[in-house]
mmCIF file of C-alpha atoms and ligand atoms in Angstrom:
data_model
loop_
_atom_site.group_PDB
_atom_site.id
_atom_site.type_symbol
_atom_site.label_atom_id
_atom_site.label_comp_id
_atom_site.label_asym_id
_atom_site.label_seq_id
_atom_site.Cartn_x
_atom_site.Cartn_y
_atom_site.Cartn_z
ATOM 1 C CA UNK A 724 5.361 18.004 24.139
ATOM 2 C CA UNK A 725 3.661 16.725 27.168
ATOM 3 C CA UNK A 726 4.670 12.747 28.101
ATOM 4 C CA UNK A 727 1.533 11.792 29.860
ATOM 5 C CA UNK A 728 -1.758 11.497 28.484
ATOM 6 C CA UNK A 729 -3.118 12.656 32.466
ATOM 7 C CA UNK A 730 -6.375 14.688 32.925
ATOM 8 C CA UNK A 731 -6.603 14.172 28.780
ATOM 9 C CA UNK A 732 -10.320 13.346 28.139
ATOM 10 C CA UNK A 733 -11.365 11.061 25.655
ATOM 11 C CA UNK A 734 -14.956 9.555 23.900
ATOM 12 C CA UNK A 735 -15.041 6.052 22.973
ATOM 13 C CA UNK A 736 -18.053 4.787 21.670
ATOM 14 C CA UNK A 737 -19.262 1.112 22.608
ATOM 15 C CA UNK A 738 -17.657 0.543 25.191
ATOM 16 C CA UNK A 739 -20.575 -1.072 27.219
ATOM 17 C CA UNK A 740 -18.441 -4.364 26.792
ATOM 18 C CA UNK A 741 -16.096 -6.377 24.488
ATOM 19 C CA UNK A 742 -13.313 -4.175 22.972
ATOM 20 C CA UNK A 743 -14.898 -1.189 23.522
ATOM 21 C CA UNK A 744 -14.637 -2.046 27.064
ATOM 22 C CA UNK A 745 -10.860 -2.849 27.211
ATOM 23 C CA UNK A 746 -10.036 0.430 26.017
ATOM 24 C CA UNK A 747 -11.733 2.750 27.823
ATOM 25 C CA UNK A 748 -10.671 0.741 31.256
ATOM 26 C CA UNK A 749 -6.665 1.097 30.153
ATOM 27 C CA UNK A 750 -7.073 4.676 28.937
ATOM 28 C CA UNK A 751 -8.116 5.185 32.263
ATOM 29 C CA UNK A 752 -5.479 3.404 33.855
ATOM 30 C CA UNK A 753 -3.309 5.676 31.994
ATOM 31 C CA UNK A 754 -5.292 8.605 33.850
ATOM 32 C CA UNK A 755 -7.211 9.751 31.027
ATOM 33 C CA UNK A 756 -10.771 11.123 31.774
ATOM 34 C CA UNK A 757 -13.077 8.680 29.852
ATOM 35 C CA UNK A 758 -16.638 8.689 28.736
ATOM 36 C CA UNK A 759 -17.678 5.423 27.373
ATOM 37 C CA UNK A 760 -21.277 5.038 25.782
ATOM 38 C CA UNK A 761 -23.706 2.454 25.207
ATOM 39 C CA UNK A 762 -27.094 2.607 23.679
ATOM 40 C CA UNK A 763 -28.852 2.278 26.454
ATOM 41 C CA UNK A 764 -29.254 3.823 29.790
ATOM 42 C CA UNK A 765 -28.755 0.481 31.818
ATOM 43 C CA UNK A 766 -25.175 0.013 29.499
ATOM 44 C CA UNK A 767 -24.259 3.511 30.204
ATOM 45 C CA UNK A 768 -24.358 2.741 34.158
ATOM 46 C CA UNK A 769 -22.851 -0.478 33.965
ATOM 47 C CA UNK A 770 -19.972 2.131 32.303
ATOM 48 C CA UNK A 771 -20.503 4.102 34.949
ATOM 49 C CA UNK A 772 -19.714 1.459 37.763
ATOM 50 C CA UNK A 773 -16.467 -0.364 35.491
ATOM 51 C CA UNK A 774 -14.844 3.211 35.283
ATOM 52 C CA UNK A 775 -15.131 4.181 38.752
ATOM 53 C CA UNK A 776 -14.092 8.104 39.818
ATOM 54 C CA UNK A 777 -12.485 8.706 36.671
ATOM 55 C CA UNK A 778 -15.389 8.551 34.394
ATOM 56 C CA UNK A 779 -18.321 7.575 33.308
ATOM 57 C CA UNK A 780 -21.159 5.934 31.125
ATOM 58 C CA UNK A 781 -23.854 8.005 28.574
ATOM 59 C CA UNK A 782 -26.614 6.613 26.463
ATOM 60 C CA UNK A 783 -25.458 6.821 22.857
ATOM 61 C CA UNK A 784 -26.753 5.993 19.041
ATOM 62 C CA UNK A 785 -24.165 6.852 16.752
ATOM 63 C CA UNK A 786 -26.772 6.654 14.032
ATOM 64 C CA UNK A 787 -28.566 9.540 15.794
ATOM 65 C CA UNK A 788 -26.716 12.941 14.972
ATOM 66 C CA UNK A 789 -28.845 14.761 18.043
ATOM 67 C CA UNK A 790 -28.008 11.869 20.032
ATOM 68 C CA UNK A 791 -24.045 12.540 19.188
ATOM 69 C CA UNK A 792 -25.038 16.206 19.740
ATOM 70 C CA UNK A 793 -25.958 15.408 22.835
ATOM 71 C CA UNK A 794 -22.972 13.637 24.417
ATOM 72 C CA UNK A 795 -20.603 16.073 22.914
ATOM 73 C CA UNK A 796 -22.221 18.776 24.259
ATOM 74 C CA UNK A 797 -22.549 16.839 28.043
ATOM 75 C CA UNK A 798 -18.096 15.683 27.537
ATOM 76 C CA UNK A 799 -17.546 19.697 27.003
ATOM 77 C CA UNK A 800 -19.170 20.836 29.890
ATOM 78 C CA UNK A 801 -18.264 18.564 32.060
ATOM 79 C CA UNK A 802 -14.918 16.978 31.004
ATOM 80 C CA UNK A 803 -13.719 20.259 28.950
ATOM 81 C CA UNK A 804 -12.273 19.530 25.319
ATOM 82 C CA UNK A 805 -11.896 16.104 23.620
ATOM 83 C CA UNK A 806 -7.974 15.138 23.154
ATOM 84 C CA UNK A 807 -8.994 11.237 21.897
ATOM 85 C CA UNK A 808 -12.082 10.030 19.973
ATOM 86 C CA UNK A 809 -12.435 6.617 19.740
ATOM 87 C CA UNK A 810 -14.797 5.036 17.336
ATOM 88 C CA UNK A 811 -15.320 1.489 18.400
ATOM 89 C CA UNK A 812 -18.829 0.973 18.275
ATOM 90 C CA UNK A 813 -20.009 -1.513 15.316
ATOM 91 C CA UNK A 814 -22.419 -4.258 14.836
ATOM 92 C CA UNK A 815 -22.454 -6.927 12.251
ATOM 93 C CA UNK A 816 -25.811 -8.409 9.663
ATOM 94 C CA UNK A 817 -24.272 -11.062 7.933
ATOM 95 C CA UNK A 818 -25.850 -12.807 5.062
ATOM 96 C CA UNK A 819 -24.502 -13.671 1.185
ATOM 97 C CA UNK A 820 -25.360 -10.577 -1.066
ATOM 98 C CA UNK A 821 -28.153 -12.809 -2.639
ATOM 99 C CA UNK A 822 -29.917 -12.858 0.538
ATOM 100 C CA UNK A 823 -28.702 -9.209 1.900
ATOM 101 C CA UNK A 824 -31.880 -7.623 2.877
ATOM 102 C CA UNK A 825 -31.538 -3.594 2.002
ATOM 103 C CA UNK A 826 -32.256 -3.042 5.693
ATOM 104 C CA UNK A 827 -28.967 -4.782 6.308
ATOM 105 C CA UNK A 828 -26.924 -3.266 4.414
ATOM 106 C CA UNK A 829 -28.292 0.094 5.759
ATOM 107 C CA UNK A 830 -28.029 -0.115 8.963
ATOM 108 C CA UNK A 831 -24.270 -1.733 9.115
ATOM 109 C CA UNK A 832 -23.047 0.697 6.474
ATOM 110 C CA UNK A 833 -24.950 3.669 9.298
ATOM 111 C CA UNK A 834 -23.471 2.591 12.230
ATOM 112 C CA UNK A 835 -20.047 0.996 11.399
ATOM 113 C CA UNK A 836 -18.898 4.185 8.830
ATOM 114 C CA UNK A 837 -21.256 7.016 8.659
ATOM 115 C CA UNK A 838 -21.206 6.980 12.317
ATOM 116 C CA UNK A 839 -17.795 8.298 11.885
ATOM 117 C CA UNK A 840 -17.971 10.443 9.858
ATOM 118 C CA UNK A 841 -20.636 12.227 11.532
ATOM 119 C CA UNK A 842 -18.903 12.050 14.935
ATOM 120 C CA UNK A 843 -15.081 12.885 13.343
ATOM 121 C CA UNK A 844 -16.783 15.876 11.744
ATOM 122 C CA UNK A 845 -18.145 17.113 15.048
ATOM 123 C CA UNK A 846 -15.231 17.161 17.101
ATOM 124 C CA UNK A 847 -13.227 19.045 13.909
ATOM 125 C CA UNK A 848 -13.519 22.375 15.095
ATOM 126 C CA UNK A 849 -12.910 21.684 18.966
ATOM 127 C CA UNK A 850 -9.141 19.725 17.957
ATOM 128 C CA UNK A 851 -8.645 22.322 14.757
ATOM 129 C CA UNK A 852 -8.305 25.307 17.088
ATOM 130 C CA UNK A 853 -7.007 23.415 19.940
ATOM 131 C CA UNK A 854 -4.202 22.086 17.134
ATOM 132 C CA UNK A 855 -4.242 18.500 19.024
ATOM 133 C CA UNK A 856 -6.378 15.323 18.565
ATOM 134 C CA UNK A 857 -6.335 11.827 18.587
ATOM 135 C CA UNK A 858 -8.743 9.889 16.375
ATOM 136 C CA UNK A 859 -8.874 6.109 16.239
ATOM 137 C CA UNK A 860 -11.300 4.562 14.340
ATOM 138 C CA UNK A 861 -11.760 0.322 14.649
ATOM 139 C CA UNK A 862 -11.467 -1.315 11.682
ATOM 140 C CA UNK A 863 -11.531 -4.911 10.917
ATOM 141 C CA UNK A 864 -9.116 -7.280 8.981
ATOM 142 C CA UNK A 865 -11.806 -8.413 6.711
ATOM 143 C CA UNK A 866 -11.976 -5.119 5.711
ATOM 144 C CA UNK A 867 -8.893 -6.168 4.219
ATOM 145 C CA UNK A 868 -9.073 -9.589 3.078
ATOM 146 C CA UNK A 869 -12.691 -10.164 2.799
ATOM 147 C CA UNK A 870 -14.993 -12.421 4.299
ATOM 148 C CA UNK A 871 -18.353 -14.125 2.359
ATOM 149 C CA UNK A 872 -21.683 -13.402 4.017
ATOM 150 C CA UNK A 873 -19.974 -9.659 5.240
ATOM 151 C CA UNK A 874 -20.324 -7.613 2.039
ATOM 152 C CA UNK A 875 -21.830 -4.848 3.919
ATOM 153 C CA UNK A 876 -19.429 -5.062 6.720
ATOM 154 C CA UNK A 877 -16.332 -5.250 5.017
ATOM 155 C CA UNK A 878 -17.457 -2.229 2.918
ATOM 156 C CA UNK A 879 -17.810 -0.454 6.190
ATOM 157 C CA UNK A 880 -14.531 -1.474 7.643
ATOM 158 C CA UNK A 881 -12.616 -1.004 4.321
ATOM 159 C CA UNK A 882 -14.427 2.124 4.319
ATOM 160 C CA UNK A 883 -13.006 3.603 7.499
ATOM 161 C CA UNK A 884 -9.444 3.022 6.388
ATOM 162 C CA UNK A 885 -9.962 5.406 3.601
ATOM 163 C CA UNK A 886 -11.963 7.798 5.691
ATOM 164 C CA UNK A 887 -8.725 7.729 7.913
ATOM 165 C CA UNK A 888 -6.137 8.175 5.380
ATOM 166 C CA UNK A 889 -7.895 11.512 3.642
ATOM 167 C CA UNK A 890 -8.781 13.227 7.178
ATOM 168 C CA UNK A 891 -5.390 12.603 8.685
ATOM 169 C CA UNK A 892 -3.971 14.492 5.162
ATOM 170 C CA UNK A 893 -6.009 16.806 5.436
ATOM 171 C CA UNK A 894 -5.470 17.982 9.480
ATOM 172 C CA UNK A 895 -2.206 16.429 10.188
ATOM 173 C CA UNK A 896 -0.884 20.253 9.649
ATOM 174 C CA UNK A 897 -3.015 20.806 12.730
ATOM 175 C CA UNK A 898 -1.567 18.132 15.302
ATOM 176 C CA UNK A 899 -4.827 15.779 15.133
ATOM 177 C CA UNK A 900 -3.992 12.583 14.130
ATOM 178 C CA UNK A 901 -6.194 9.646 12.432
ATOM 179 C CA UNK A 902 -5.672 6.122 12.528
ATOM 180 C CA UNK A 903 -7.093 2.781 12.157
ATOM 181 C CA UNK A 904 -6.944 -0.137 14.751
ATOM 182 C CA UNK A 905 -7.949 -3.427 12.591
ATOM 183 C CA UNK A 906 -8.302 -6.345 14.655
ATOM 184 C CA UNK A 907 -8.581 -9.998 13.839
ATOM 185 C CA UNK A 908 -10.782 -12.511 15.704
ATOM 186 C CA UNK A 909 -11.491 -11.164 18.874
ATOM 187 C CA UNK A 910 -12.966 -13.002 22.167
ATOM 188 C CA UNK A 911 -16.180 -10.996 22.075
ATOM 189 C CA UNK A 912 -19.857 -11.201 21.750
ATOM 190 C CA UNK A 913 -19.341 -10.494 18.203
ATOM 191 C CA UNK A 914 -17.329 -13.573 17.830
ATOM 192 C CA UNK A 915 -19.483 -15.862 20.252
ATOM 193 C CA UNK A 916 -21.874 -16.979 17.549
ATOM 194 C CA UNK A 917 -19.464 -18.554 15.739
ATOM 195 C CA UNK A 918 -19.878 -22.061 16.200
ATOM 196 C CA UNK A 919 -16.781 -24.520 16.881
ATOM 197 C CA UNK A 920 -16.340 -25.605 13.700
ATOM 198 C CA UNK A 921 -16.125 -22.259 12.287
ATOM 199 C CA UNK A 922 -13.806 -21.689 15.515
ATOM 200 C CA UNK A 923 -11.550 -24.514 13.936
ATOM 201 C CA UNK A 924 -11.443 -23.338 10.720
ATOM 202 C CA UNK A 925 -10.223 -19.966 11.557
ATOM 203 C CA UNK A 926 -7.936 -21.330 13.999
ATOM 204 C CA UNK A 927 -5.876 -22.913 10.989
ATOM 205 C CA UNK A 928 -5.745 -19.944 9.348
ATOM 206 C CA UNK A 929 -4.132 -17.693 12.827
ATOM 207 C CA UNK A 930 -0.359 -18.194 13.172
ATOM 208 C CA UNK A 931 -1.092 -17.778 16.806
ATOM 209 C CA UNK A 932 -3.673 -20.520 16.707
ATOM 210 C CA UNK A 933 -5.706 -18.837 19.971
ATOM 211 C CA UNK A 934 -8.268 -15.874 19.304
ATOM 212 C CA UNK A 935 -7.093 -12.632 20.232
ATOM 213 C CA UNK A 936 -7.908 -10.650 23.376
ATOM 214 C CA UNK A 937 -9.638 -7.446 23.740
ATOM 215 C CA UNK A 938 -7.088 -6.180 26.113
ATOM 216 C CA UNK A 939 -4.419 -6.401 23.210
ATOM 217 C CA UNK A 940 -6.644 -4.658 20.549
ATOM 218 C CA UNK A 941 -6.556 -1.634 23.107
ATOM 219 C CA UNK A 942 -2.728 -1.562 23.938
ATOM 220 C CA UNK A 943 -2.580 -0.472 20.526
ATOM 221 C CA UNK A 944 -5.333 2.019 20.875
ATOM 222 C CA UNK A 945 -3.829 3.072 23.891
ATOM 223 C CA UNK A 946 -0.181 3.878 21.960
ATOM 224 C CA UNK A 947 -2.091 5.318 19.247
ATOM 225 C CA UNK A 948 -3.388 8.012 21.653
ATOM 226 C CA UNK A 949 -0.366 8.326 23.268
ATOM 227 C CA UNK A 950 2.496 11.049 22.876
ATOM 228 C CA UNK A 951 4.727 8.938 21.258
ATOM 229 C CA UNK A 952 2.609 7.986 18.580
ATOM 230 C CA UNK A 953 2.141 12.090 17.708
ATOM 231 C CA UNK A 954 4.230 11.464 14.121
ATOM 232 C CA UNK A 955 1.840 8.138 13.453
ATOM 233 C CA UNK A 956 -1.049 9.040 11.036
ATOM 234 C CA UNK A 957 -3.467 7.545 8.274
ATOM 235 C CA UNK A 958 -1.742 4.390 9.496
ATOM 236 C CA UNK A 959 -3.539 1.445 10.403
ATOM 237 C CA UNK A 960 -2.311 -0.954 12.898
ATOM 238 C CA UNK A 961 -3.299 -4.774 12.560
ATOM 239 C CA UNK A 962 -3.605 -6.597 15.509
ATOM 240 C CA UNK A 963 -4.655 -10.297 14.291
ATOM 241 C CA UNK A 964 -1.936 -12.756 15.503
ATOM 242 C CA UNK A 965 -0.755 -13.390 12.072
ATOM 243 C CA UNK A 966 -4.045 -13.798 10.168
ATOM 244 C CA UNK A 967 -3.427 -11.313 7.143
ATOM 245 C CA UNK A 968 0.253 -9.436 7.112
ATOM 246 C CA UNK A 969 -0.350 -6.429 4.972
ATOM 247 C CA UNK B 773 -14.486 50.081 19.515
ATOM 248 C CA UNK B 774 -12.899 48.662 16.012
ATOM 249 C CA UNK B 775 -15.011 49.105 12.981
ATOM 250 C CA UNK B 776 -16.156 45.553 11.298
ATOM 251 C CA UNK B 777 -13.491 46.036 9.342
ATOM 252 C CA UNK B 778 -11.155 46.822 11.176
ATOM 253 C CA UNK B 779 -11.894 43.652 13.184
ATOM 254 C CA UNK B 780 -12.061 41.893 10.414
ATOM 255 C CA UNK B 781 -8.825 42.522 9.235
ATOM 256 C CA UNK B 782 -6.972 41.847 12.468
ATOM 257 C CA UNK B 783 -8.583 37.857 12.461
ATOM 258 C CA UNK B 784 -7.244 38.187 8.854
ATOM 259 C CA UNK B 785 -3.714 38.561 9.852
ATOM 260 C CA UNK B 786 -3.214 36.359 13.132
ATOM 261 C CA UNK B 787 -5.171 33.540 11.106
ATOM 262 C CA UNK B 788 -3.088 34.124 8.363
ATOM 263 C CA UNK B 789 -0.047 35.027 9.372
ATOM 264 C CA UNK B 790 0.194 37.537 7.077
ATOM 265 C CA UNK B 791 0.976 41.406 6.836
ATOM 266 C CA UNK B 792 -1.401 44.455 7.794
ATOM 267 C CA UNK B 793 -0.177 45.896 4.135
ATOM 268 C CA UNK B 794 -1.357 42.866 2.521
ATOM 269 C CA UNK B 795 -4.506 42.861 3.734
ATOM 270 C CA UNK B 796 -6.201 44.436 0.563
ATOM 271 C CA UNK B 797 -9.967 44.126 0.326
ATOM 272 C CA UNK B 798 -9.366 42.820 -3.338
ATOM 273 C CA UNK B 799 -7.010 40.176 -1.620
ATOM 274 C CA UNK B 800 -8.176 36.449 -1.839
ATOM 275 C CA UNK B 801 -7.379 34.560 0.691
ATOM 276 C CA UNK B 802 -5.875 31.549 -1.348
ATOM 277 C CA UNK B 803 -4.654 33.555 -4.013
ATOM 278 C CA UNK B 804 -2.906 36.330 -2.777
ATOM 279 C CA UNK B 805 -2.360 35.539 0.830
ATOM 280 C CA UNK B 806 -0.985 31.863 1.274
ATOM 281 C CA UNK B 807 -4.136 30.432 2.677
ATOM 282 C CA UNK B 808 -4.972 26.709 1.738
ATOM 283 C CA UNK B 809 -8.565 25.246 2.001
ATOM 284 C CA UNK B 810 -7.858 24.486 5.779
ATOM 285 C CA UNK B 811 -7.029 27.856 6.903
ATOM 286 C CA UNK B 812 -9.859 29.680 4.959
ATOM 287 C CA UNK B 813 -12.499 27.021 6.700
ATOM 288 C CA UNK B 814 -10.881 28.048 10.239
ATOM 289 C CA UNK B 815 -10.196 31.987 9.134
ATOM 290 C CA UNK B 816 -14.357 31.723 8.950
ATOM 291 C CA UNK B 817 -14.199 29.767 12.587
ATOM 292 C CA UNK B 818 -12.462 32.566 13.514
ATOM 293 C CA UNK B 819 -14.990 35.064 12.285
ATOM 294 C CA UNK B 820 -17.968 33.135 13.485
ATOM 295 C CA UNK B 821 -16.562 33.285 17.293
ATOM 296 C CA UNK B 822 -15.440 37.182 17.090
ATOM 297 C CA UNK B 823 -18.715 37.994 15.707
ATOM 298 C CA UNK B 824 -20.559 35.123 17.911
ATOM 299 C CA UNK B 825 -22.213 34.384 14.719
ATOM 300 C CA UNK B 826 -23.067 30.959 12.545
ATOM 301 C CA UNK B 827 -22.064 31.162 8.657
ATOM 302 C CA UNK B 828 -23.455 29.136 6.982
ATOM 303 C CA UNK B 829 -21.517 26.280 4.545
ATOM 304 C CA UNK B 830 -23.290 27.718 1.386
ATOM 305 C CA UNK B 831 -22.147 31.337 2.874
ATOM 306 C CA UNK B 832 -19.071 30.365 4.254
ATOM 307 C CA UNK B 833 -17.733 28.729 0.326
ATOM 308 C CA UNK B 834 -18.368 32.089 -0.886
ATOM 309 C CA UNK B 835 -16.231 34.015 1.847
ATOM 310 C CA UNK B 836 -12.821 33.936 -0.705
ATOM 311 C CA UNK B 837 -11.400 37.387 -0.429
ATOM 312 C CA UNK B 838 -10.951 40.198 2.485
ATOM 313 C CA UNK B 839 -13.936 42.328 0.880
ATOM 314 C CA UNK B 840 -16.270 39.103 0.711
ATOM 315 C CA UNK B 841 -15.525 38.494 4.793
ATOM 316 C CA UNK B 842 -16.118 42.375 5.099
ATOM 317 C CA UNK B 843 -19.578 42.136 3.532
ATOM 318 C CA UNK B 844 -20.698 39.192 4.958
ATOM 319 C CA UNK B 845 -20.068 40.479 8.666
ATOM 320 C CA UNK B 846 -21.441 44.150 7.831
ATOM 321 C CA UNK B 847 -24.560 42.390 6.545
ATOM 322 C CA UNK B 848 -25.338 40.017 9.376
ATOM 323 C CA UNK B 849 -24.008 42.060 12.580
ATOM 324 C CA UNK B 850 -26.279 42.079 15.119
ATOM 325 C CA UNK B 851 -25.357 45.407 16.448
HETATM 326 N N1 NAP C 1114 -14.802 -9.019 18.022
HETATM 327 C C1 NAP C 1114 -14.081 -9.127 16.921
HETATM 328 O O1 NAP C 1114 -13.589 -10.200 16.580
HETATM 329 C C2 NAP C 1114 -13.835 -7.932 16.061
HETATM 330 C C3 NAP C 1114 -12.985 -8.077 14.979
HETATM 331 C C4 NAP C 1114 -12.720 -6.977 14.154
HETATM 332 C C5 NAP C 1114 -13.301 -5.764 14.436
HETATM 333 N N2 NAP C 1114 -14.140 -5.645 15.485
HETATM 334 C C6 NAP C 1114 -14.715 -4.330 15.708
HETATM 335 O O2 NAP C 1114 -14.404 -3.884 17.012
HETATM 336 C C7 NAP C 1114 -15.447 -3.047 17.502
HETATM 337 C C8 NAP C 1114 -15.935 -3.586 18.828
HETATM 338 O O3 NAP C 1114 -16.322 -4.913 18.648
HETATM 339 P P1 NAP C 1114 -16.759 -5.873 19.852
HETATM 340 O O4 NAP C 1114 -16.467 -7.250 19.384
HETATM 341 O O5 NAP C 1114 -16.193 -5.373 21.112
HETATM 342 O O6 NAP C 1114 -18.340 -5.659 19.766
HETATM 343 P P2 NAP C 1114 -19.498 -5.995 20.808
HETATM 344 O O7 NAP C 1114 -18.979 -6.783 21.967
HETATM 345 O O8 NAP C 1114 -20.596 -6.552 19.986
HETATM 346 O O9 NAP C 1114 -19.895 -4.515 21.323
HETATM 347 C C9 NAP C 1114 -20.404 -3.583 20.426
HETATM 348 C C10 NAP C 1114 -20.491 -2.245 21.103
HETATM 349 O O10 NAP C 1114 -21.018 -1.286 20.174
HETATM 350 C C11 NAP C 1114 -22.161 -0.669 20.762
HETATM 351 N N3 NAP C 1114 -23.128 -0.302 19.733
HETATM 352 C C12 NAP C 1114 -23.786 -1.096 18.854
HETATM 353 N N4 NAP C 1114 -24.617 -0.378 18.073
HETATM 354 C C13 NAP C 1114 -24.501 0.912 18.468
HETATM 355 C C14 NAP C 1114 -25.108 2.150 18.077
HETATM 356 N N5 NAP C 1114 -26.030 2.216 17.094
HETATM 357 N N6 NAP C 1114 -24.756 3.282 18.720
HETATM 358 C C15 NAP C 1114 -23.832 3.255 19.693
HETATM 359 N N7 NAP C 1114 -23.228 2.130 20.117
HETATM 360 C C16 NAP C 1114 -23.553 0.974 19.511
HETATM 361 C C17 NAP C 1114 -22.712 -1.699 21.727
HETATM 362 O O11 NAP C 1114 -23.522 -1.081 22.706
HETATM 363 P P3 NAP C 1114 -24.627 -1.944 23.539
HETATM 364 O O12 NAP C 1114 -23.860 -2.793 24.487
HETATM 365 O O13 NAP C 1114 -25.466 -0.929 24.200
HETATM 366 O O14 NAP C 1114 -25.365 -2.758 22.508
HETATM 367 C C18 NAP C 1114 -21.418 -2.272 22.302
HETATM 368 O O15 NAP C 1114 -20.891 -1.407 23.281
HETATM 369 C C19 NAP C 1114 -16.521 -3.040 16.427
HETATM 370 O O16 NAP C 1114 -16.368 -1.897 15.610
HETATM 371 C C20 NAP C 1114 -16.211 -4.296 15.634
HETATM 372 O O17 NAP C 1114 -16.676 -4.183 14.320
HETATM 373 C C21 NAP C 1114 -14.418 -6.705 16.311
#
């Protein structure tokens, strides 16, 4: 068993900014060759810039199977094989079921779950023969608990923790490993709308009364994909400063 | 060269793991040689790059025993 995840390559979508961001700058720090995407071409050179020599930004729509095509195809010839796929890119349509447009529902459910699906089942045969892989899909902790106004969301988040737990049985016999990284209330763009009161009312709910950091969501990505973490799988690790303990 | 079959056969047993006198054409691959649903989906990988070939899924669910993999690669070699 190698120690060091050096010259490994790894995918992870969304990673134009936010958490997406945080990971793909510490896998590289841990000298991992990283592609990060965004869905545009402006994003992807902003990626380009962040990640410096050791890799880069491409255009991405994970709702776009030619579009995932594409990138995999562009990571294989010039990165080589994928050792870590991490599926971070999500978006969020919020609104009570009564007033959850089909649209909505749609598109969160497309690019929050079957988004990875489609891009777990296309790196499948590249990890299967290569008997390793890392796969970390982001969850969400109101995938576990809940949350009103995020039906469709927390379907999609609750969604990928079962996706996780079948694939990782059914490849674990093949050295890939599949988990979940759920985090709580993160300092992003996703969480800027929120408005102060809602800040303060989810504040009393957080044990460590402070919203979390994207840099901590990806130290556990970053152990997740790491050597250690080979016998780790179908697991999902929370990282919510004591919102929900499951 | 290797006939098809004898190529065939050879994928059959480093996939597998298994015996050259177990290789039977009436041998399935689940049934008689120890393969699980996994290993028959990559025993087909395995085909499809030796014979630089695509099966397709509808094809590839039917692939169950040595003769069926036999067949399918006498029918669609290119050569
Ligand atoms: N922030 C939180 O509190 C929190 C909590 C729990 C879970 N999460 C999850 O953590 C992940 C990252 O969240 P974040 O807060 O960092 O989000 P964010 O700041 O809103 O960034 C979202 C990322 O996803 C990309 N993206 C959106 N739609 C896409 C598509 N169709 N195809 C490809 N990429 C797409 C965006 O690209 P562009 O920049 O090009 O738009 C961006 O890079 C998400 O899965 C989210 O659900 C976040």
């Amino acid at each position: 068993m190698t120690t060091t995840m050096q010259g490994q390559v790894a995918l992870v979508t969304g990673a134009s900014r936010g958490i997406g961001k945080a990971i793909a700058e510490q896998l590289v720090a841990q000298g991992v060759k990283v592609v990060g995407t965004a869905t545009s071409d402006k994003g992807a050179a902003a990626i380009s810039d962040y990640l410096g020599a050791d890799g880069e930004g491409m255009q991405l729509n994970v709702t776009d199977a030619d579009s995932v095509a594409k990138v995999l195809s562009s990571i294989d010839e010039k990165y080589g094989q994928l050792d870590i796929l991490v599926n971070n890119a999500g978006i969020t349509k919020d609104n009570l079921l009564m007033r959850l447009k089909d649209d909505d529902w749609d598109a969160v459910l497309d690019t929050n779950l079957k988004s990875v699906y489609r891009i777990c089942k296309a790196v499948m045969r590249g990890m299967m023969k290569r008997r390793h892989g890392r796969i970390i899909n982001i969850s969400s902790v109101v995938g576990t608990t809940g949350n009103p106004g995020q039906t469709n969301y927390c379907a999609a988040k609750a969604g990928l923790v079962g996706f996780t737990k079948a694939l990782a049985q059914e490849i674990a016999a093949r050295g890939i490993t599949v988990n979940c990284v759920s985090p709580g209330f993160i300092d992003t763009d996703m969480t800027k709308s929120l408005t102060d009161d809602q800040k303060q009312a989810i504040f009393a709910n957080i044990p460590a009364a402070r919203l979390g950091n994207p840099e901590e969501v990806a130290a556990a990505v970053v152990f997740l994909a790491s050597p250690g973490a080979a016998y780790i799988t179908g697991e999902t690790i929370h990282v919510n400063g004591g919102l929900a303990m499951v | 060269m290797s006939t098809i079959e004898e190529r065939v056969k050879k994928i059959i047993i480093e996939q597998l793991g298994v015996k050259e006198e177990e290789v039977k054409h009436e041998a399935s691959f689940e049934n008689d040689l120890g393969a699980d649903s996994l290993d028959t989906v990559e025993l087909v990988m395995a085909l499809e790059e030796e014979f630089e070939t695509e099966i397709p899924d509808e094809e590839a669910e039917k692939i169950k025993t040595v003769q069926a993999a036999i067949d399918y690669v006498t029918n669609h070699a290119n050569d």
